[in-house]
Short mmCIF file of C-alpha atoms in Angstrom, two decimals:
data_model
loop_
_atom_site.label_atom_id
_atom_site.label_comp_id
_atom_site.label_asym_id
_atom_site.label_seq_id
_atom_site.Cartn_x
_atom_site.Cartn_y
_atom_site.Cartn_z
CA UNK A 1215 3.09 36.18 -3.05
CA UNK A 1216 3.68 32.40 -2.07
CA UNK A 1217 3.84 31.47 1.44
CA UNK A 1218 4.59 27.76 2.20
CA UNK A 1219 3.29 26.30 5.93
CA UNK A 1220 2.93 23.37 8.38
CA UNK A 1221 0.26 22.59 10.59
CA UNK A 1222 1.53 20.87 14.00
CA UNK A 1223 -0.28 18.34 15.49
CA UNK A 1224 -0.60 20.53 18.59
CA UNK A 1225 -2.45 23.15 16.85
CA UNK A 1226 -5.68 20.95 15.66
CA UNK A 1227 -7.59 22.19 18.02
CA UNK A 1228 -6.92 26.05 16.96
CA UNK A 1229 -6.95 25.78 13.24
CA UNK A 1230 -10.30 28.52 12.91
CA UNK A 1231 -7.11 31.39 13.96
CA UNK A 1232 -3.76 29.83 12.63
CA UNK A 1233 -4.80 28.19 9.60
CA UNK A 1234 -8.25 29.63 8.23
CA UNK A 1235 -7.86 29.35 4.77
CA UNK A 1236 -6.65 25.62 5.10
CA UNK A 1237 -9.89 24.80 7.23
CA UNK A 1238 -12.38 26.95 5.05
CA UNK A 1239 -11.24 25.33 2.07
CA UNK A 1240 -10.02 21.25 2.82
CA UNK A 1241 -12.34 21.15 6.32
CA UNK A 1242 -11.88 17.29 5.69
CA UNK A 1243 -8.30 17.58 4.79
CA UNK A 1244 -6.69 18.70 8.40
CA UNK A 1245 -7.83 15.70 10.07
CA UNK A 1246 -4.63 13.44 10.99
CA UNK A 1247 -4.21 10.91 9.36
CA UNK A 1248 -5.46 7.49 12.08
CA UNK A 1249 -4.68 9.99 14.76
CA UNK A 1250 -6.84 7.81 17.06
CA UNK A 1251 -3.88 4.78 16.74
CA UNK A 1252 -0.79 6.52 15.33
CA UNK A 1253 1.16 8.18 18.39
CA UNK A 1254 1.57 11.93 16.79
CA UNK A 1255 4.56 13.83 18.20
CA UNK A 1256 3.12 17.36 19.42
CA UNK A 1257 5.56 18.95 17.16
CA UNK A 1258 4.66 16.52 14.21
CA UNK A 1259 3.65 18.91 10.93
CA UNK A 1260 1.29 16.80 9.70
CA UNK A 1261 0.17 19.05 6.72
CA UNK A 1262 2.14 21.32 4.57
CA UNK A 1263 0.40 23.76 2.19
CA UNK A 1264 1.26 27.00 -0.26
CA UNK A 1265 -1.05 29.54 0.07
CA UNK A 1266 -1.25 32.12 -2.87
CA UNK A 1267 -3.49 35.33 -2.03
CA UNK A 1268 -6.01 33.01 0.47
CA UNK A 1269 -6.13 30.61 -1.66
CA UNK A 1270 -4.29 26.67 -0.86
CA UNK A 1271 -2.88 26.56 -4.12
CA UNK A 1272 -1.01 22.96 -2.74
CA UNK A 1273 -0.93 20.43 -0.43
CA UNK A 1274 0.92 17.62 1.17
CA UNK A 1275 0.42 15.85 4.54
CA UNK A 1276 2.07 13.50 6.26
CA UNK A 1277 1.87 10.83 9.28
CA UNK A 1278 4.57 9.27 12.07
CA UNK A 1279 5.42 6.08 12.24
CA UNK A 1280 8.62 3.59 13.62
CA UNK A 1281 11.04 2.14 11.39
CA UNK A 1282 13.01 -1.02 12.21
CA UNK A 1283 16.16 -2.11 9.94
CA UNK A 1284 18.87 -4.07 11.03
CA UNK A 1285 17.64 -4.14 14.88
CA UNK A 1286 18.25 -0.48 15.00
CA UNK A 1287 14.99 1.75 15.30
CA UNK A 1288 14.43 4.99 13.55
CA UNK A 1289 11.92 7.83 13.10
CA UNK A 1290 9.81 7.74 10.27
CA UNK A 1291 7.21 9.88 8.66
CA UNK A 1292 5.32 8.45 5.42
CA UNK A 1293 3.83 11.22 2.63
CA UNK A 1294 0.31 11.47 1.34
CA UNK A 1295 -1.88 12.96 -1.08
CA UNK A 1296 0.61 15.61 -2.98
CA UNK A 1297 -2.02 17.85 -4.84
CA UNK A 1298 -1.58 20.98 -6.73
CA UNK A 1299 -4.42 23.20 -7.56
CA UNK A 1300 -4.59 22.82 -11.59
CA UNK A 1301 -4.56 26.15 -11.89
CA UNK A 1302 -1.33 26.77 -10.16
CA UNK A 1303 0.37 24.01 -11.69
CA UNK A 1304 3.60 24.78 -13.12
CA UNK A 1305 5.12 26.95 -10.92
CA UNK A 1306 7.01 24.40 -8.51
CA UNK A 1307 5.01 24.73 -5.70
CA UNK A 1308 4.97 20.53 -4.82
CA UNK A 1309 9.11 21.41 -4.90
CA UNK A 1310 8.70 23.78 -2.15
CA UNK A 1311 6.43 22.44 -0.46
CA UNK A 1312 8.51 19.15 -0.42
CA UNK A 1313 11.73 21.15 0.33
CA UNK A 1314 9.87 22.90 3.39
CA UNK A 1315 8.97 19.62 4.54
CA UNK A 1316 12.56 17.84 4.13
CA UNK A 1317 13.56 21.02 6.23
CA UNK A 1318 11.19 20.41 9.11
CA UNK A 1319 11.66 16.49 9.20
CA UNK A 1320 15.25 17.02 9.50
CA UNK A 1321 15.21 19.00 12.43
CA UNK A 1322 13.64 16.36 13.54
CA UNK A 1323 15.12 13.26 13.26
CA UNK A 1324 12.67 12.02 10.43
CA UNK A 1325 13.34 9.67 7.74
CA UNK A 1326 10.65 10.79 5.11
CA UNK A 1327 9.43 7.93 2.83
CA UNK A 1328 6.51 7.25 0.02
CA UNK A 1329 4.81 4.76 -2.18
CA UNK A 1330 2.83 5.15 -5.32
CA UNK A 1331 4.34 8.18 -6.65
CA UNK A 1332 3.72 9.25 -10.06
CA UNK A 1333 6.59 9.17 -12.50
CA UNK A 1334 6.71 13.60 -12.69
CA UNK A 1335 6.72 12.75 -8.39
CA UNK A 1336 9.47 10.44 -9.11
CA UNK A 1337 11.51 13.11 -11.41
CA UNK A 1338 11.35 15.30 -8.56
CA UNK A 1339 12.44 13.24 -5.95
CA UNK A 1340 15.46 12.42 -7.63
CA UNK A 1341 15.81 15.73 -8.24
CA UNK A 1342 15.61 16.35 -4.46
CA UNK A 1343 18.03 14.24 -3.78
CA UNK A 1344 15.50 10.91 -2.39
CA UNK A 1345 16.50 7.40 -2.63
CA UNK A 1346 14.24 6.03 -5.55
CA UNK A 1347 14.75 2.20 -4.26
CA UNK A 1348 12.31 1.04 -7.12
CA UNK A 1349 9.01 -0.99 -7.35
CA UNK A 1350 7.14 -3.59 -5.49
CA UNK A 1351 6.05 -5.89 -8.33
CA UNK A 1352 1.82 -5.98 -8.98
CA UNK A 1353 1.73 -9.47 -9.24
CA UNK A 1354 -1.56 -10.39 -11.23
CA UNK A 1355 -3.52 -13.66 -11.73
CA UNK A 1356 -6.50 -13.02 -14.72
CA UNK A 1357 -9.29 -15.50 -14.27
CA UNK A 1358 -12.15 -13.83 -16.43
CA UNK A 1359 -10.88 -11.52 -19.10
CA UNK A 1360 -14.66 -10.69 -20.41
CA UNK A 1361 -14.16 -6.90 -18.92
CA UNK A 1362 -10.56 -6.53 -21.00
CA UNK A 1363 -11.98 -8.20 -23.99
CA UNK A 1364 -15.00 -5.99 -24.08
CA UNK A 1365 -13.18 -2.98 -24.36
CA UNK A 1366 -11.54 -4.31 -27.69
CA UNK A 1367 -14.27 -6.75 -29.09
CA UNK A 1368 -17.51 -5.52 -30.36
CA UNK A 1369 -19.18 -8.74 -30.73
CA UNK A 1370 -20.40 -10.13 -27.28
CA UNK A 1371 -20.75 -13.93 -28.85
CA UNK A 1372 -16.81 -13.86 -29.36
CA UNK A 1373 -16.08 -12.23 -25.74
CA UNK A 1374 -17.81 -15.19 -24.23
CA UNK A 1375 -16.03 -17.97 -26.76
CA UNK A 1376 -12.75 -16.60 -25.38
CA UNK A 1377 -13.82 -15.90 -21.95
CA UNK A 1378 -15.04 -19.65 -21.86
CA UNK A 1379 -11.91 -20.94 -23.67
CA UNK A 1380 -9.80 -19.30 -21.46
CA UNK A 1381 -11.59 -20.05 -18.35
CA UNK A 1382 -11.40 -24.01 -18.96
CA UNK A 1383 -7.78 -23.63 -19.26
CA UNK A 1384 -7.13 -21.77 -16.33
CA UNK A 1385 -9.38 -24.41 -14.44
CA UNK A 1386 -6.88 -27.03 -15.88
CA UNK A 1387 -3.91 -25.05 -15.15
CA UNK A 1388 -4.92 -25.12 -11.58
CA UNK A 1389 -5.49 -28.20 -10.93
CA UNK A 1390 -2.88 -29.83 -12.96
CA UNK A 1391 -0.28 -27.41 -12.67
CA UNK A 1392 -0.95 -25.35 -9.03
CA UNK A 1393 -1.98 -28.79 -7.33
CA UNK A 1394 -5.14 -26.38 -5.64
CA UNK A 1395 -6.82 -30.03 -5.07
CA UNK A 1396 -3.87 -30.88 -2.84
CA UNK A 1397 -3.74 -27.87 -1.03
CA UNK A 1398 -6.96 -28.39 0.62
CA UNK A 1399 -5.73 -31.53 2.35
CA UNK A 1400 -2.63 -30.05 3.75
CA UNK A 1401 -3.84 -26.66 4.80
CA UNK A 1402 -7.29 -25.23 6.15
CA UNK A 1403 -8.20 -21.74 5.62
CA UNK A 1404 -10.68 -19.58 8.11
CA UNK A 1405 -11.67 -16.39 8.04
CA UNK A 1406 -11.43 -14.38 11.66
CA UNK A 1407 -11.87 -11.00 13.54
CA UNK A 1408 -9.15 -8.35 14.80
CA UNK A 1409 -9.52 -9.27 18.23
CA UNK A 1410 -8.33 -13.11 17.18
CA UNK A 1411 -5.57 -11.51 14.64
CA UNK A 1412 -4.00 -9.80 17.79
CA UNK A 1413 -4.42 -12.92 20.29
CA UNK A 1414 -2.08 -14.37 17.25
CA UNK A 1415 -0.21 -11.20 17.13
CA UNK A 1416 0.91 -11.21 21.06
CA UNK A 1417 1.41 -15.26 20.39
CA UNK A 1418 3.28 -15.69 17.40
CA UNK A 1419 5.45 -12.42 16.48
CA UNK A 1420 5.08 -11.59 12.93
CA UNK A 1421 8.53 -13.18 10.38
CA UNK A 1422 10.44 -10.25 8.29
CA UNK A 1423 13.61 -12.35 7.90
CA UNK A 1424 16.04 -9.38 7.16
CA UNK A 1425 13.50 -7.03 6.01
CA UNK A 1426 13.31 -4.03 6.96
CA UNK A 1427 9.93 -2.74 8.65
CA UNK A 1428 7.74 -0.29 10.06
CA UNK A 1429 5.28 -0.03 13.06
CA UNK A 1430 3.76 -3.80 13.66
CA UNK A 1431 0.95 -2.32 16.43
CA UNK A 1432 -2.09 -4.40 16.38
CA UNK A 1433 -4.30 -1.14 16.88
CA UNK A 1434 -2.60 0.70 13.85
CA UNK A 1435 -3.46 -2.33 12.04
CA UNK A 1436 -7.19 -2.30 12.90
CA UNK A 1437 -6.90 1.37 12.28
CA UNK A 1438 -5.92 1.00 8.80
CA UNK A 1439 -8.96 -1.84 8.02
CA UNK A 1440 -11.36 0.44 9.23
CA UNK A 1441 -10.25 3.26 6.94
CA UNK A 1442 -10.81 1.10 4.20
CA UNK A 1443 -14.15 -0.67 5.56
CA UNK A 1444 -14.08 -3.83 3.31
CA UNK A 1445 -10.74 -6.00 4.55
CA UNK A 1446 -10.95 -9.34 5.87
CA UNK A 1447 -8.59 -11.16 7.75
CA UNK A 1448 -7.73 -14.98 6.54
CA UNK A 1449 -5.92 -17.70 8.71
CA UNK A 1450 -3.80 -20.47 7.25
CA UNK A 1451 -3.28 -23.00 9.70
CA UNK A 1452 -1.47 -26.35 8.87
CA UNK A 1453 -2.17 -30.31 8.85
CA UNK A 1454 -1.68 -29.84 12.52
CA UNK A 1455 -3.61 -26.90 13.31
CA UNK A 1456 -0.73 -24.18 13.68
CA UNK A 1457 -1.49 -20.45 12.64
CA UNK A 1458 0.82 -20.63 9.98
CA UNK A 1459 -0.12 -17.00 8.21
CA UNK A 1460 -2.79 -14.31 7.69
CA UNK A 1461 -3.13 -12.41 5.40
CA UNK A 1462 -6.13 -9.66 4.50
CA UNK A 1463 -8.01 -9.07 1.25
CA UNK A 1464 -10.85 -7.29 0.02
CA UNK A 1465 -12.74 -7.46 -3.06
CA UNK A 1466 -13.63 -3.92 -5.03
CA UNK A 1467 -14.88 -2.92 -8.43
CA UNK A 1468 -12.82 -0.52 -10.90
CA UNK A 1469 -15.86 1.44 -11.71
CA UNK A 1470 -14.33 4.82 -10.49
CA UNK A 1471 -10.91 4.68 -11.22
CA UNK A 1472 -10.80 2.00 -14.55
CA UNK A 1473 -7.28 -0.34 -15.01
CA UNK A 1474 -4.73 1.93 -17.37
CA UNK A 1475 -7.63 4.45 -17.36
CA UNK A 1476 -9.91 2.50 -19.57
CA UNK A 1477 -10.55 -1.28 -18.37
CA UNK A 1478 -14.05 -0.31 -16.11
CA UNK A 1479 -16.22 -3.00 -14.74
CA UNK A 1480 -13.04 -4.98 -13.30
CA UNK A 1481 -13.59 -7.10 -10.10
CA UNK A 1482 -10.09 -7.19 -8.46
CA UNK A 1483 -9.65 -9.27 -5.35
CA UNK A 1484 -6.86 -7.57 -3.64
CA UNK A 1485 -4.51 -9.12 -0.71
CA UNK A 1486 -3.77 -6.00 1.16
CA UNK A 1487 -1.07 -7.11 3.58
CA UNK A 1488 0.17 -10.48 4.91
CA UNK A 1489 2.55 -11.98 7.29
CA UNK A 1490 3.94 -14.92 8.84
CA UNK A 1491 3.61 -16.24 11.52
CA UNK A 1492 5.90 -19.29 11.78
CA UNK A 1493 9.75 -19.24 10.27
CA UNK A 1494 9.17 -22.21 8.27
CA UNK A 1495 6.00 -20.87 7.20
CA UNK A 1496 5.79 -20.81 2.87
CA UNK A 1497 5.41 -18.48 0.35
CA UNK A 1498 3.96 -20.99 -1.43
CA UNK A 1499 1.15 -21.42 0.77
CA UNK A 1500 0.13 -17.87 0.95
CA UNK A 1501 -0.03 -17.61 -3.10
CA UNK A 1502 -2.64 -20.87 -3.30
CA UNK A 1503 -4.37 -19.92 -0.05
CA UNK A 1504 -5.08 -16.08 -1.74
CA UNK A 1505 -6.49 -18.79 -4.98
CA UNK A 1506 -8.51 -20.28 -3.10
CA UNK A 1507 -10.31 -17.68 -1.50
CA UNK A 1508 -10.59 -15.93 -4.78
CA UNK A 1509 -12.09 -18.71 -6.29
CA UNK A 1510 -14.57 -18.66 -3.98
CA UNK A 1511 -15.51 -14.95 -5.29
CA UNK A 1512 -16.73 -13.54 -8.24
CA UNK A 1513 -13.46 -11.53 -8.75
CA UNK A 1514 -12.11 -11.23 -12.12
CA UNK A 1515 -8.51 -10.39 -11.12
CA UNK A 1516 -5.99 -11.15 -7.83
CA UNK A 1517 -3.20 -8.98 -7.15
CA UNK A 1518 -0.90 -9.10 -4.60
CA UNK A 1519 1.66 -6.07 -4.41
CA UNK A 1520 4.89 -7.18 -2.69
CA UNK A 1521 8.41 -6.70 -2.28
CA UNK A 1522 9.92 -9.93 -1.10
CA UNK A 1523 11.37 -11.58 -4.27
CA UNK A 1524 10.57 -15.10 -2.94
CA UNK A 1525 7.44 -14.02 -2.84
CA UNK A 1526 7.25 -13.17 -6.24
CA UNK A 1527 8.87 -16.36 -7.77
CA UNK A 1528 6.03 -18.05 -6.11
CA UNK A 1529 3.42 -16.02 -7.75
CA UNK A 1530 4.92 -16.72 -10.99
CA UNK A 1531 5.23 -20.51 -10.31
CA UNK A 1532 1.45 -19.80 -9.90
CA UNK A 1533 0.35 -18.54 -13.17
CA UNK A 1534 0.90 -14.67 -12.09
CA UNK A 1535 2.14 -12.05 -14.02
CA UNK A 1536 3.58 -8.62 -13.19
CA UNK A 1537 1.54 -5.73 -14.51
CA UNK A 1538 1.74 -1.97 -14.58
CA UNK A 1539 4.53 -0.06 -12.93
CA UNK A 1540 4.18 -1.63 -9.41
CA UNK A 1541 4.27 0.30 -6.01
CA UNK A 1542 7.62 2.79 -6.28
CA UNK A 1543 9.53 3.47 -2.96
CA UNK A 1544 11.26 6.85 -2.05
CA UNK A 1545 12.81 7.86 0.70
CA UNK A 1546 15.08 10.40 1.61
CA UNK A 1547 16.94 10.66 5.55
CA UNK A 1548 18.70 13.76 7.08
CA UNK A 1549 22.18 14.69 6.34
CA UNK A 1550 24.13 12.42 8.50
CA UNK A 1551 21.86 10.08 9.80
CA UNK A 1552 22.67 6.45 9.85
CA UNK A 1553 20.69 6.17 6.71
CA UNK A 1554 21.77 8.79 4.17
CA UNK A 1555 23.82 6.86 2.45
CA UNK A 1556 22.75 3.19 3.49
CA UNK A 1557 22.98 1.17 -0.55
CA UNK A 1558 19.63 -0.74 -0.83
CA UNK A 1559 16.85 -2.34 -2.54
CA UNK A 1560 13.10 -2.95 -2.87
CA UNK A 1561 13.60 -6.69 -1.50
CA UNK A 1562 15.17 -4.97 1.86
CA UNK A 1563 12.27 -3.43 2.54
CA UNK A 1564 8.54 -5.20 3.63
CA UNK A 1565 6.11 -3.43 1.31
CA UNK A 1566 2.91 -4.45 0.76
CA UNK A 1567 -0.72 -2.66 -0.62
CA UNK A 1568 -0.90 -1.08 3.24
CA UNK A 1569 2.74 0.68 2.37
CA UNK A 1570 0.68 2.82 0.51
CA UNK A 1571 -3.08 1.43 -0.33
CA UNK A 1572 -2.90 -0.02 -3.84
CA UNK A 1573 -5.58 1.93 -5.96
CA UNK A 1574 -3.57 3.13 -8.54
CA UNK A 1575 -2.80 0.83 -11.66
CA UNK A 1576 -0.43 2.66 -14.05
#
């Protein structure tokens, strides 16, 4: 017999009587989610499990957070780490475990969103009746492709001809073609702490055009670094010396979990979120600003996950490319609330590798 649960966020501190089996079994896994920046409702089920005989045969939790679209401001609750026991698989638990959360949300108020979803995920979303919006493009720039070429080349004397060969023309490329030289003389890059980010923050209001958004709180955003331990935080300032953008990147190998499940050894410089911090501030510069500071790394590949299509073109100008399936968007909002059946697309929303956190590379 199948029994499907929530934890609240008022019962963490009594989880040894109401939820045993959950605690015994994923001690690590009842811990909310940044609970130390994100303001938890007390009535916020924050995990949602099936439990089969005392044993969590699946899992799903879940964390608050504020949209803003169109000035209007909404509740929102994002999804996170949908797992089902392999050997329960098969039996539609994730379905009602996703169906007992869509319940709960909607009592609510909740919007209920997610990134990075497998394609079966995907299947079942539609089937549930979310809003598949699409995919944030994975927009890639190769500088070494030794670690690709190894996988298909035996002969290490012809991986370093065509690493070489194709290293001197992406040198030319960017200084003929990306005019990197030039940048240098109109912009200045520095790298800088939290505590400066949110001086910048409180002075200069982060751009989103029409985008919608969610939470912009300086202390969710330091949260979020220090789950991840390795961002830094870059600041593009102008010929005159005006923050024009930030944005912050990190630098980790594929070792663990290999590109397409077979490229291992990959350096990828990732730009994990961004944002601007002037109107008139360019797309432009944020693409050569990320080459720069990549340049100055041993990375083998950039990527920059994002949903604003200017954004994009400039990439491309750049020498990017888009590869793998991108970062999908669902989201699915109560029966009658204002955005049930709002028509939209990826570009309406601001989604970058912090949407969801950018390690998967289908």
């Amino acid at each position: 017999m199948v029994s499907i649960r929530h934890v609240l966020f008022s019962e963490r501190d009594n989880l040894i009587e109401l939820h045993p089996e959950l605690l015994c079994q994923y001690p690590k896994f009842v811990t909310p989610y940044l609970a130390d920046a994100i303001d938890y409702p007390a009535d916020f089920p924050y995990v949602f499990y099936a439990l089969e005989d005392g044993v969590v045969a699946s899992y799903l939790n879940a964390f608050p957070d504020i949209l803003f679209r169109e000035k209007q401001q909404y509740r929102w609750a994002w999804n996170a780490n949908l797992f089902t026991n392999p050997n329960f698989r098969g039996r539609g638990l994730a379905q009602k475990i996703i169906e007992h959360q869509l319940t709960e949300f909607a009592k609510r108020g909740f919007v209920w969103g997610g990134t990075f979803s497998s394609d079966p995920a995907l299947r079942l979303y539609r089937k549930l009746g979310f809003k598949v919006v699409g995919a944030a493009a994975r927009m890639c720039l190769l500088r070494n492709p030794a670690p690709f070429l190894r996988h298909h080349l035996s002969s290490r004397a012809l991986v370093r001809f065509l690493s070489s060969t194709y290293w001197l023309g992406y040198r030319s490329a960017k200084l003929i073609l990306f005019r990197q030289k030039s940048f240098k003389k109109n912009y200045s890059i520095e790298q800088i702490g939290f505590a400066a980010l949110a001086k910048l923050l409180d002075e200069h209001p982060r751009q989103y055009g029409d985008r919608a958004h969610w939470s912009d709180d300086a202390a969710l955003l330091r949260a979020k670094m220090n789950a991840r331990n390795s961002d830094q935080i870059a600041l593009v300032r102008d010929s005159s010396a005006r923050p024009l953008l930030f944005f912050l990147w990190r630098v980790r190998d594929t070792a663990e979990r290999p590109i397409k499940e077979r490229y291992s050894g990959v350096s990828m410089f990732s730009v994990m979120e961004f944002g601007y911090l002037q109107a008139e501030a360019s797309q432009d510069a944020l693409i050569r600003a990320a080459i720069a500071l990549f340049d100055e790394t041993s990375a083998d590949l950039l990527e920059i996950i994002t949903s604003p299509p200017e954004l994009e073109n400039a990439a491309r100008r750049h020498g990017f490319v888009a590869l793998g399936s991108g970062m999908s968007f669902t989201f699915k909002a109560p029966k009658g609330h204002p955005l049930d059946h709002v028509k939209t697309a990826v570009a309406d929303w601001d989604l970058t590798h912090y949407s969801g956190d950018g390690y998967s590379f289908e």
